[in-house]
Every structure is written in structure tokens, then in C-alpha cells.
CSV table of C-alpha atoms in Angstrom, one decimal:
chain,number,residue,atom,x,y,z
A,1,CYS,CA,-97.5,25.3,-40.3
A,2,VAL,CA,-98.0,28.4,-38.2
A,3,GLN,CA,-95.5,30.7,-36.6
A,4,GLU,CA,-96.0,29.5,-33.1
A,5,GLN,CA,-94.5,32.3,-31.0
A,6,ILE,CA,-97.1,34.8,-32.1
A,7,LEU,CA,-100.1,32.7,-31.0
A,8,SER,CA,-101.9,32.8,-27.7
A,9,GLY,CA,-102.3,29.7,-25.6
A,10,GLU,CA,-106.0,29.4,-26.3
A,11,LEU,CA,-105.5,29.7,-30.1
A,12,LYS,CA,-102.7,27.1,-30.0
A,13,GLU,CA,-105.1,24.7,-28.3
A,14,LYS,CA,-107.8,25.3,-30.9
A,15,LEU,CA,-105.4,24.8,-33.8
A,16,VAL,CA,-104.0,21.6,-32.4
A,17,ALA,CA,-107.6,20.3,-31.9
A,18,CYS,CA,-108.2,21.0,-35.6
A,19,GLY,CA,-105.2,19.1,-36.7
A,20,VAL,CA,-103.0,22.0,-37.4
A,21,ALA,CA,-99.3,21.4,-36.8
A,22,LEU,CA,-97.3,24.1,-35.2
A,23,ALA,CA,-93.7,24.6,-36.2
A,24,PRO,CA,-91.0,27.3,-36.3
A,25,TYR,CA,-91.5,29.6,-39.3
A,26,GLU,CA,-88.0,29.1,-40.6
A,27,SER,CA,-88.4,25.3,-40.8
A,28,ILE,CA,-90.8,25.4,-43.8
A,29,TYR,CA,-88.1,24.6,-46.4
A,30,ASP,CA,-86.8,21.5,-44.5
A,31,ARG,CA,-90.3,20.3,-44.0
A,32,LEU,CA,-91.1,20.6,-47.7
A,33,ARG,CA,-87.9,18.8,-48.7
A,34,ALA,CA,-88.9,16.0,-46.3
A,35,ILE,CA,-92.1,15.2,-48.1
A,36,PRO,CA,-91.9,11.7,-49.6
A,37,ALA,CA,-91.0,11.6,-53.3
A,38,GLY,CA,-94.1,11.4,-55.6
A,39,THR,CA,-96.4,12.9,-53.0
A,40,ALA,CA,-99.0,15.2,-54.6
A,41,VAL,CA,-98.6,18.8,-53.3
A,42,GLN,CA,-100.7,21.7,-54.5
A,43,THR,CA,-98.9,25.0,-54.9
A,44,ASP,CA,-99.1,28.1,-57.2
A,45,SER,CA,-96.0,29.0,-59.2
A,46,ALA,CA,-97.5,32.5,-59.6
A,47,THR,CA,-97.2,33.3,-55.9
A,48,ALA,CA,-94.8,30.7,-54.3
A,49,ASN,CA,-91.2,31.8,-54.0
A,50,TYR,CA,-88.4,30.1,-55.8
A,51,CYS,CA,-87.1,28.3,-52.7
A,52,VAL,CA,-90.5,26.8,-52.0
A,53,LEU,CA,-90.6,25.4,-55.6
A,54,GLN,CA,-87.1,24.0,-55.3
A,55,SER,CA,-87.8,22.4,-52.0
A,56,LEU,CA,-90.7,20.5,-53.7
A,57,SER,CA,-88.5,19.1,-56.4
A,58,GLY,CA,-89.2,15.5,-55.3
A,59,ALA,CA,-92.9,15.9,-55.0
A,60,LYS,CA,-95.6,15.8,-57.7
A,61,VAL,CA,-96.5,19.5,-57.9
A,62,LEU,CA,-100.1,20.4,-58.8
A,63,ASP,CA,-99.6,24.0,-60.1
A,64,ARG,CA,-102.9,25.8,-59.6
A,65,PRO,CA,-104.3,28.8,-57.6
A,66,SER,CA,-104.8,28.3,-53.9
A,67,PRO,CA,-108.4,28.0,-52.9
A,68,VAL,CA,-107.6,30.1,-49.9
A,69,GLN,CA,-107.1,33.2,-52.2
A,70,LEU,CA,-110.7,33.6,-53.0
A,71,MET,CA,-111.8,32.8,-49.5
A,72,LYS,CA,-109.6,35.7,-48.2
A,73,ALA,CA,-110.6,38.0,-51.0
A,74,VAL,CA,-114.3,37.7,-50.4
A,75,LYS,CA,-114.9,39.4,-47.0
A,76,ASN,CA,-117.7,38.2,-44.8
A,77,PRO,CA,-120.3,40.5,-43.3
A,78,VAL,CA,-118.5,41.0,-40.0
A,79,GLU,CA,-115.2,41.8,-41.7
A,80,LEU,CA,-117.0,44.3,-44.0
A,81,GLU,CA,-118.8,46.1,-41.2
A,82,ASN,CA,-115.4,46.3,-39.3
A,83,MET,CA,-113.7,47.7,-42.5
A,84,ARG,CA,-116.4,50.4,-42.9
A,85,LYS,CA,-115.8,51.5,-39.3
A,86,THR,CA,-112.0,51.4,-39.9
A,87,HIS,CA,-112.2,53.6,-42.9
A,88,ILE,CA,-114.2,56.2,-40.9
A,89,LYS,CA,-111.4,56.3,-38.4
A,90,ASP,CA,-108.8,56.5,-41.1
A,91,GLY,CA,-110.8,59.2,-42.9
A,92,VAL,CA,-110.6,61.3,-39.7
A,93,ALA,CA,-106.8,61.0,-39.6
A,94,VAL,CA,-106.4,61.7,-43.4
A,95,THR,CA,-108.8,64.7,-43.2
A,96,ARG,CA,-107.0,66.1,-40.2
A,97,PHE,CA,-103.7,65.7,-42.1
A,98,MET,CA,-105.1,67.5,-45.1
A,99,HIS,CA,-106.2,70.4,-42.9
A,100,TRP,CA,-102.8,70.4,-41.2
A,101,ALA,CA,-100.9,70.3,-44.6
A,102,LYS,CA,-102.9,73.2,-46.0
A,103,THR,CA,-102.1,75.4,-42.9
A,104,HIS,CA,-98.6,74.3,-42.0
A,105,ALA,CA,-96.7,73.7,-45.2
A,106,LYS,CA,-95.1,77.1,-45.1
A,107,GLU,CA,-93.5,76.4,-41.7
A,108,GLY,CA,-90.8,74.3,-43.2
A,109,TYR,CA,-91.9,70.7,-42.6
A,110,THR,CA,-90.2,68.0,-44.7
A,111,GLU,CA,-91.7,65.0,-46.5
A,112,MET,CA,-90.6,62.6,-43.7
A,113,GLN,CA,-92.0,65.0,-41.0
A,114,ALA,CA,-95.3,65.2,-42.9
A,115,SER,CA,-95.4,61.4,-42.9
A,116,ASP,CA,-94.8,61.3,-39.1
A,117,VAL,CA,-97.6,63.9,-38.6
A,118,LEU,CA,-100.1,61.7,-40.5
A,119,GLU,CA,-99.1,58.6,-38.5
A,120,GLY,CA,-99.6,60.7,-35.3
A,121,PHE,CA,-103.2,61.4,-36.3
A,122,ARG,CA,-103.7,57.7,-37.0
A,123,LYS,CA,-102.2,56.7,-33.6
A,124,GLU,CA,-105.0,58.8,-32.0
A,125,GLN,CA,-107.6,56.5,-33.5
A,126,GLU,CA,-108.9,53.6,-31.4
A,127,GLY,CA,-107.5,50.2,-32.6
A,128,TYR,CA,-104.6,51.6,-34.6
A,129,MET,CA,-101.7,49.1,-34.9
A,130,TYR,CA,-99.1,50.2,-37.4
A,131,PRO,CA,-98.7,51.4,-41.1
A,132,SER,CA,-99.8,48.9,-43.7
A,133,PHE,CA,-96.9,49.9,-45.9
A,134,GLU,CA,-94.1,52.5,-46.0
A,135,THR,CA,-95.8,55.9,-46.6
A,136,ILE,CA,-95.1,57.5,-50.0
A,137,ALA,CA,-94.8,61.3,-49.4
A,138,GLY,CA,-93.6,62.8,-52.6
A,139,TYR,CA,-93.5,66.6,-52.9
A,140,GLY,CA,-93.1,68.3,-56.3
A,141,PRO,CA,-90.8,66.2,-58.6
A,142,HIS,CA,-90.7,63.4,-56.0
A,143,GLY,CA,-94.4,62.9,-56.6
A,144,ALA,CA,-93.5,61.7,-60.1
A,145,ILE,CA,-91.6,58.7,-58.7
A,146,VAL,CA,-94.4,56.1,-58.4
A,147,HIS,CA,-93.0,54.2,-55.3
A,148,TYR,CA,-90.9,57.0,-53.8
A,149,ASP,CA,-90.0,56.5,-50.2
A,150,PRO,CA,-88.5,59.5,-48.6
A,151,THR,CA,-85.2,58.9,-46.8
A,152,PRO,CA,-82.9,61.3,-44.9
A,153,GLU,CA,-80.8,61.6,-48.1
A,154,THR,CA,-83.8,62.5,-50.3
A,155,ASP,CA,-86.0,64.3,-47.8
A,156,VAL,CA,-87.0,67.8,-48.9
A,157,PRO,CA,-89.0,70.6,-47.2
A,158,LEU,CA,-92.5,71.4,-48.2
A,159,HIS,CA,-93.5,74.9,-49.4
A,160,ALA,CA,-96.8,76.7,-49.7
A,161,ALA,CA,-97.0,75.9,-53.4
A,162,GLY,CA,-97.2,72.9,-55.7
A,163,LEU,CA,-98.5,69.3,-55.1
A,164,LEU,CA,-97.8,66.8,-52.3
A,165,LEU,CA,-98.7,63.2,-53.3
A,166,LEU,CA,-99.4,61.2,-50.1
A,167,ASP,CA,-100.0,57.4,-50.5
A,168,SER,CA,-100.4,55.7,-47.1
A,169,GLY,CA,-102.4,53.2,-45.1
A,170,ALA,CA,-102.7,51.5,-41.8
A,171,HIS,CA,-103.7,48.3,-40.0
A,172,TYR,CA,-106.3,48.7,-37.3
A,173,ARG,CA,-107.7,45.9,-35.2
A,174,GLN,CA,-110.9,46.1,-37.4
A,175,GLY,CA,-109.3,46.2,-40.9
A,176,THR,CA,-106.7,47.6,-43.3
A,177,THR,CA,-106.6,50.9,-45.2
A,178,ASP,CA,-104.8,52.3,-48.2
A,179,VAL,CA,-105.5,55.8,-49.5
A,180,THR,CA,-103.8,58.4,-51.7
A,181,ARG,CA,-104.6,62.1,-51.8
A,182,THR,CA,-102.8,64.7,-53.9
A,183,ILE,CA,-102.8,67.9,-52.0
A,184,ALA,CA,-102.2,71.5,-53.3
A,185,LEU,CA,-100.1,73.2,-50.7
A,186,GLY,CA,-100.6,76.5,-52.4
A,187,PRO,CA,-100.8,77.9,-55.9
A,188,VAL,CA,-100.6,75.2,-58.6
A,189,THR,CA,-100.0,75.6,-62.4
A,190,ASP,CA,-102.7,75.3,-65.0
A,191,GLU,CA,-101.0,72.1,-66.2
A,192,GLU,CA,-101.1,70.6,-62.7
A,193,LYS,CA,-104.8,71.4,-62.5
A,194,ARG,CA,-105.5,69.9,-65.9
A,195,MET,CA,-103.8,66.7,-65.1
A,196,PHE,CA,-105.2,66.5,-61.6
A,197,THR,CA,-108.7,66.8,-63.1
A,198,LEU,CA,-108.1,64.3,-65.9
A,199,VAL,CA,-106.9,61.7,-63.4
A,200,LEU,CA,-110.0,62.5,-61.2
A,201,LYS,CA,-112.3,62.0,-64.2
A,202,GLY,CA,-110.9,58.5,-64.5
A,203,HIS,CA,-111.3,57.8,-60.8
A,204,LEU,CA,-114.9,58.9,-60.9
A,205,ALA,CA,-115.7,56.9,-64.1
A,206,LEU,CA,-114.4,53.7,-62.5
A,207,SER,CA,-116.2,54.5,-59.2
A,208,ALA,CA,-119.5,54.8,-61.0
A,209,ALA,CA,-119.2,51.6,-62.9
A,210,ARG,CA,-122.2,49.2,-63.2
A,211,PHE,CA,-121.2,45.9,-64.7
A,212,PRO,CA,-122.5,42.4,-65.1
A,213,HIS,CA,-121.5,39.6,-62.7
A,214,GLY,CA,-118.6,37.7,-64.2
A,215,ALA,CA,-116.7,40.9,-65.3
A,216,THR,CA,-113.1,41.2,-64.3
A,217,GLY,CA,-110.8,44.1,-63.5
A,218,GLU,CA,-109.4,43.8,-67.0
A,219,ASN,CA,-112.9,44.6,-68.4
A,220,LEU,CA,-113.2,47.8,-66.3
A,221,ASP,CA,-109.6,49.2,-66.3
A,222,VAL,CA,-110.3,51.2,-69.5
A,223,LEU,CA,-112.8,53.4,-67.6
A,224,ALA,CA,-110.0,54.8,-65.4
A,225,ARG,CA,-107.5,55.3,-68.2
A,226,MET,CA,-109.7,56.7,-70.9
A,227,PRO,CA,-109.5,60.4,-70.0
A,228,LEU,CA,-105.7,60.1,-70.3
A,229,TRP,CA,-105.7,57.8,-73.3
A,230,GLU,CA,-107.8,60.4,-75.1
A,231,GLN,CA,-104.8,62.8,-74.7
A,232,GLY,CA,-102.2,60.2,-75.7
A,233,LEU,CA,-101.2,59.8,-72.0
A,234,ASP,CA,-101.1,56.9,-69.5
A,235,TYR,CA,-99.6,55.6,-66.3
A,236,ASN,CA,-97.3,52.6,-65.9
A,237,HIS,CA,-99.0,50.8,-63.0
A,238,GLY,CA,-102.1,48.9,-62.3
A,239,THR,CA,-105.3,50.8,-61.5
A,240,GLY,CA,-106.1,48.8,-58.5
A,241,HIS,CA,-105.2,45.8,-56.2
A,242,GLY,CA,-107.0,43.7,-53.8
A,243,VAL,CA,-106.6,44.5,-50.1
A,244,GLY,CA,-106.4,41.9,-47.2
A,245,TYR,CA,-108.2,42.0,-43.9
A,246,ILE,CA,-105.4,43.0,-41.5
A,247,LEU,CA,-103.1,41.0,-43.8
A,248,SER,CA,-101.3,42.1,-46.9
A,249,VAL,CA,-102.3,45.5,-48.2
A,250,HIS,CA,-101.6,44.1,-51.7
A,251,GLU,CA,-103.6,40.9,-51.8
A,252,GLY,CA,-105.1,39.3,-54.9
A,253,PRO,CA,-106.3,37.8,-56.9
A,254,GLN,CA,-108.6,40.6,-58.0
A,255,SER,CA,-107.2,43.8,-59.6
A,256,PHE,CA,-107.9,46.6,-62.0
A,257,ARG,CA,-105.4,46.4,-64.9
A,258,TRP,CA,-105.9,46.2,-68.6
A,259,HIS,CA,-103.9,43.0,-69.0
A,260,SER,CA,-103.7,40.0,-66.7
A,261,LEU,CA,-100.4,39.3,-65.0
A,262,ASP,CA,-100.8,35.5,-64.9
A,263,GLY,CA,-103.3,34.9,-67.8
A,264,ARG,CA,-106.1,33.9,-65.4
A,265,ARG,CA,-109.5,35.5,-65.0
A,266,TYR,CA,-110.8,36.6,-61.6
A,267,PRO,CA,-114.4,37.8,-61.7
A,268,LEU,CA,-115.2,40.6,-59.3
A,269,GLU,CA,-117.4,39.1,-56.5
A,270,GLU,CA,-119.6,40.6,-53.8
A,271,GLY,CA,-117.4,41.3,-50.8
A,272,MET,CA,-114.1,41.9,-52.6
A,273,VAL,CA,-112.2,45.1,-51.6
A,274,ILE,CA,-110.1,46.7,-54.2
A,275,SER,CA,-108.3,50.0,-54.8
A,276,ASN,CA,-109.2,52.5,-57.4
A,277,GLU,CA,-106.0,54.6,-58.0
A,278,PRO,CA,-105.3,56.0,-61.4
A,279,GLY,CA,-102.4,58.5,-61.7
A,280,TYR,CA,-100.2,60.7,-63.9
A,281,TYR,CA,-96.5,61.4,-63.4
A,282,GLU,CA,-94.5,64.1,-65.1
A,283,ALA,CA,-90.9,63.2,-64.6
A,284,GLY,CA,-89.0,66.0,-62.8
A,285,LYS,CA,-92.1,68.1,-62.2
A,286,PHE,CA,-95.0,66.5,-60.3
A,287,GLY,CA,-97.1,63.4,-59.7
A,288,ILE,CA,-100.8,62.9,-59.2
A,289,ARG,CA,-102.7,59.8,-57.8
A,290,HIS,CA,-106.3,59.6,-56.5
A,291,GLU,CA,-107.0,56.4,-54.5
A,292,ASN,CA,-110.0,55.1,-52.7
A,293,LEU,CA,-110.7,51.6,-51.6
A,294,VAL,CA,-114.0,50.3,-53.0
A,295,LEU,CA,-116.2,47.3,-52.1
A,296,VAL,CA,-117.8,45.1,-54.8
A,297,ARG,CA,-121.5,45.0,-54.2
A,298,THR,CA,-124.5,43.1,-55.8
A,299,GLY,CA,-126.8,45.5,-57.6
A,300,ASP,CA,-130.0,45.1,-59.6
A,301,LYS,CA,-130.9,42.0,-61.6
A,302,THR,CA,-132.3,42.6,-65.0
A,303,GLU,CA,-133.3,40.5,-68.1
A,304,PHE,CA,-129.5,40.7,-69.0
A,305,GLY,CA,-128.4,39.2,-65.7
A,306,GLN,CA,-127.0,40.2,-62.3
A,307,PHE,CA,-125.3,43.6,-62.2
A,308,MET,CA,-122.7,44.8,-59.8
A,309,TYR,CA,-121.4,48.1,-58.5
A,310,LEU,CA,-118.7,49.6,-56.3
A,311,GLU,CA,-119.2,51.2,-52.9
A,312,PRO,CA,-116.6,53.6,-51.7
A,313,LEU,CA,-115.0,52.7,-48.3
A,314,THR,CA,-112.4,55.6,-48.1
A,315,MET,CA,-113.8,58.7,-46.5
A,316,ALA,CA,-111.6,61.7,-47.2
A,317,PRO,CA,-112.1,64.7,-49.5
A,318,PHE,CA,-110.4,65.3,-52.8
A,319,ASP,CA,-108.6,68.7,-52.9
A,320,ARG,CA,-110.9,71.1,-54.6
A,321,ASP,CA,-108.1,73.7,-54.9
A,322,ALA,CA,-106.5,71.6,-57.7
A,323,ILE,CA,-109.7,70.9,-59.7
A,324,ASP,CA,-110.4,72.5,-63.0
A,325,THR,CA,-114.2,72.3,-63.0
A,326,SER,CA,-114.5,73.3,-66.7
A,327,LEU,CA,-113.1,69.8,-67.5
A,328,LEU,CA,-115.8,68.0,-65.5
A,329,THR,CA,-119.2,67.1,-66.9
A,330,GLU,CA,-122.4,67.9,-64.9
A,331,GLY,CA,-122.6,64.2,-64.1
A,332,GLU,CA,-119.1,64.1,-62.8
A,333,LEU,CA,-119.7,67.2,-60.6
A,334,ALA,CA,-122.8,65.7,-59.2
A,335,GLN,CA,-121.0,62.4,-58.4
A,336,LEU,CA,-118.1,64.3,-56.7
A,337,ASN,CA,-120.5,66.5,-54.8
A,338,ASP,CA,-122.4,63.4,-53.6
A,339,TYR,CA,-119.2,61.8,-52.4
A,340,HIS,CA,-118.1,64.9,-50.6
A,341,ARG,CA,-121.5,65.2,-48.9
A,342,GLN,CA,-121.0,61.6,-47.6
A,343,VAL,CA,-117.5,62.4,-46.4
A,344,TYR,CA,-118.7,65.5,-44.5
A,345,ALA,CA,-121.7,63.7,-42.9
A,346,THR,CA,-119.5,60.7,-41.9
A,347,VAL,CA,-116.3,62.4,-40.7
A,348,SER,CA,-117.2,65.9,-39.5
A,349,PRO,CA,-118.9,64.7,-36.2
A,350,LEU,CA,-115.4,63.3,-35.2
A,351,LEU,CA,-113.5,66.5,-35.8
A,352,ASP,CA,-112.9,69.6,-33.6
A,353,ALA,CA,-114.6,72.9,-34.5
A,354,GLU,CA,-111.8,74.3,-36.6
A,355,GLU,CA,-111.4,71.1,-38.6
A,356,GLN,CA,-115.2,70.8,-39.1
A,357,ALA,CA,-115.2,74.3,-40.5
A,358,TRP,CA,-112.4,73.5,-42.9
A,359,LEU,CA,-114.0,70.3,-44.0
A,360,ALA,CA,-117.3,72.1,-44.7
A,361,GLU,CA,-115.5,74.3,-47.1
A,362,ALA,CA,-113.4,71.5,-48.5
A,363,THR,CA,-116.5,69.5,-49.4
A,364,ALA,CA,-118.8,72.4,-50.4
A,365,PRO,CA,-120.6,71.7,-53.7
A,366,LEU,CA,-118.6,72.5,-56.9
A,367,THR,CA,-120.2,74.1,-59.9
A,368,ARG,CA,-118.9,74.9,-63.4
């Protein structure tokens, strides 16, 4: 069944021709209850809501993953090309916001106002539709609340000091984005720099992963967590989730996490889009998260089998002002500098002169 009122006349005709029944969205439970007793119906108890399962009480339920999941998770070449273009647009908006935040924090903007400014930059991009989820704009101690959503009651002003954690995304007519940047609005403490850099080390390690085909997110999650685990630290959320194509921004079945939620294995396949977002949260003080969306790609084939790698889709700088370069290896510095060169080459032609100059400095090579 399809929600009929959102479809164009042409699309309705095509669906009917393919044997697709159109029905009001809210009628789904009555239709499920009307299925004759004993009829075999496939559903997935890991994703179906309780009312769906109860409505199928008379049917013979085949509890197994939907085949549609993997069809949606593996993007086709047209979708992937569109998503690359979308992330360039989104990178322009996020980069412009970072420049704005660095230069306007002292003017008394609040978390909610900052979120509105970012959406304003996105609205200027061709094909922008609406946010893909509620923006998480957590300043200082609010950044330590993983899914913080500023409200009029909690909204606080930004100052020219400390860290702003900004997790946001958008739906465009060519794809969906989700990106987190932690921004130093002014001086930060040595501890904030240390933790910022440890989380960045994990992000870089996962970004650089080369792995055999058949590996899952559970096999790779340790790469992102190891710099924190070595210090007896961790974060209490998954490292990454699948992303839909102008659908749900949290869309499985693929993920990066060190233990499976449903006991099933989902190998990482060419064309899957997934987030890489390790973090660290010091309650009452600050929060840090670094998130890019990455694309699973097919790499070299060796005597040990087919190897895979991850291509970054997100195009926005990481804040150099909060990095302690003494904690990065030469290889990590080279990897970060290579990424920043790509960001500058991709995004700078779409910025004004002042923003270009800022981005040139924000992506300049780092050394120890």
C-alpha cells in the first residue's frame, strides 16, 4: 500500500499498472487484520512495530529480514553520483557555517539561532528540501548530551571560547546528508584538545580501513574506539549507521558497532553509505563527535581475496584549532592533510573570496 495523496497522477498510473494497490496510509492495520487466517506473510520482528505484529496474529508469519533492506542499502550508480553532488552542496553550507561560527560567536547567538543560521546556508543550495533530522547544536556541557535538542527552555548563548558540537543533515533532491563537526569557538583547554584529537584518531583509523569482502561493521568498529579504549575510555553509541537515499537518515541494515543489535551479520557491500562518527562526552563539561558519511568501495583483489575500502562523501574541514598535533602520527597527519586538500579543491570554488581565504587557512597542511 502507498500513501496515495503524495503521488502524482503519472506515478499513480504506473503503480496501478504494476499491480500496486493504493490505499490510505492509516488503513494498514485494518488491511493486515483482514488477511485470511493461515496466510503466509513475511515480516521482520526486528523492524516491524508492535501493532503490525498484533494485526498479523491470524496469519502465518515468516519472521525474516526484508529483501528490500539490502536493495535500498546498496545504492546504484545514479544514486551515488547524485549523493556525491549533494555532499558538495552540503559541504559548502557546513563550511560557510564554520566560518560564520568562528567569526560571530562573540556576538551573542544562541544554540537555536546557530542551528537556524546553518539551515539558512543549506536553503541557499539548489535542490534543498528540509533537514533530515532535528539539528543537535550543543555548546559546552550540552555537547556531552549525545542526542541533545535545544529548546527555548534549554537554549544558551554561544561565547568566544569552548566547543560547539553540531550534528545536522539535510534532504536534497539528489540525496541525504548527515555530518557532525565539533567547532572551537575560541580558546579550548588542553583536555578538550586531547580528547578532540583522540576521537579524531579513531575517525581517521576507520576512514583508512582496508578489509576483505565479507567483513561487517562489527569487525571494524574497534578501529574507531581503540584510541579511547587504550585510555580506558569509550562512548555509548554506535560508531556508524546506514543512510537512506532521500529516505530515513538512519537506515540499516549496515552499521559500525562492536556488537550486533539483532544477532545478524550484514557484510559491507559496494555502494553502501554509512556514517563514521566516534565521539567522547564529559558530562557537565563538553562533548566531541567527528562524523563523515563514507561509501563502501571495491578495492584491489589479491591472493587473499577481494578487498574493500571507504570513500569519504562529506566535504567539510575538521577544526584545526582543537587538534593537538603531538598526538597524531606522521601517517595520520598525512591522511588528514590529504582529506583537507580534497575539501579545499572541491568546496572553495563555490565560496566567496572571504570564505575561500578562511578555508585555505582552515585546510592548510598540519605538521608536528
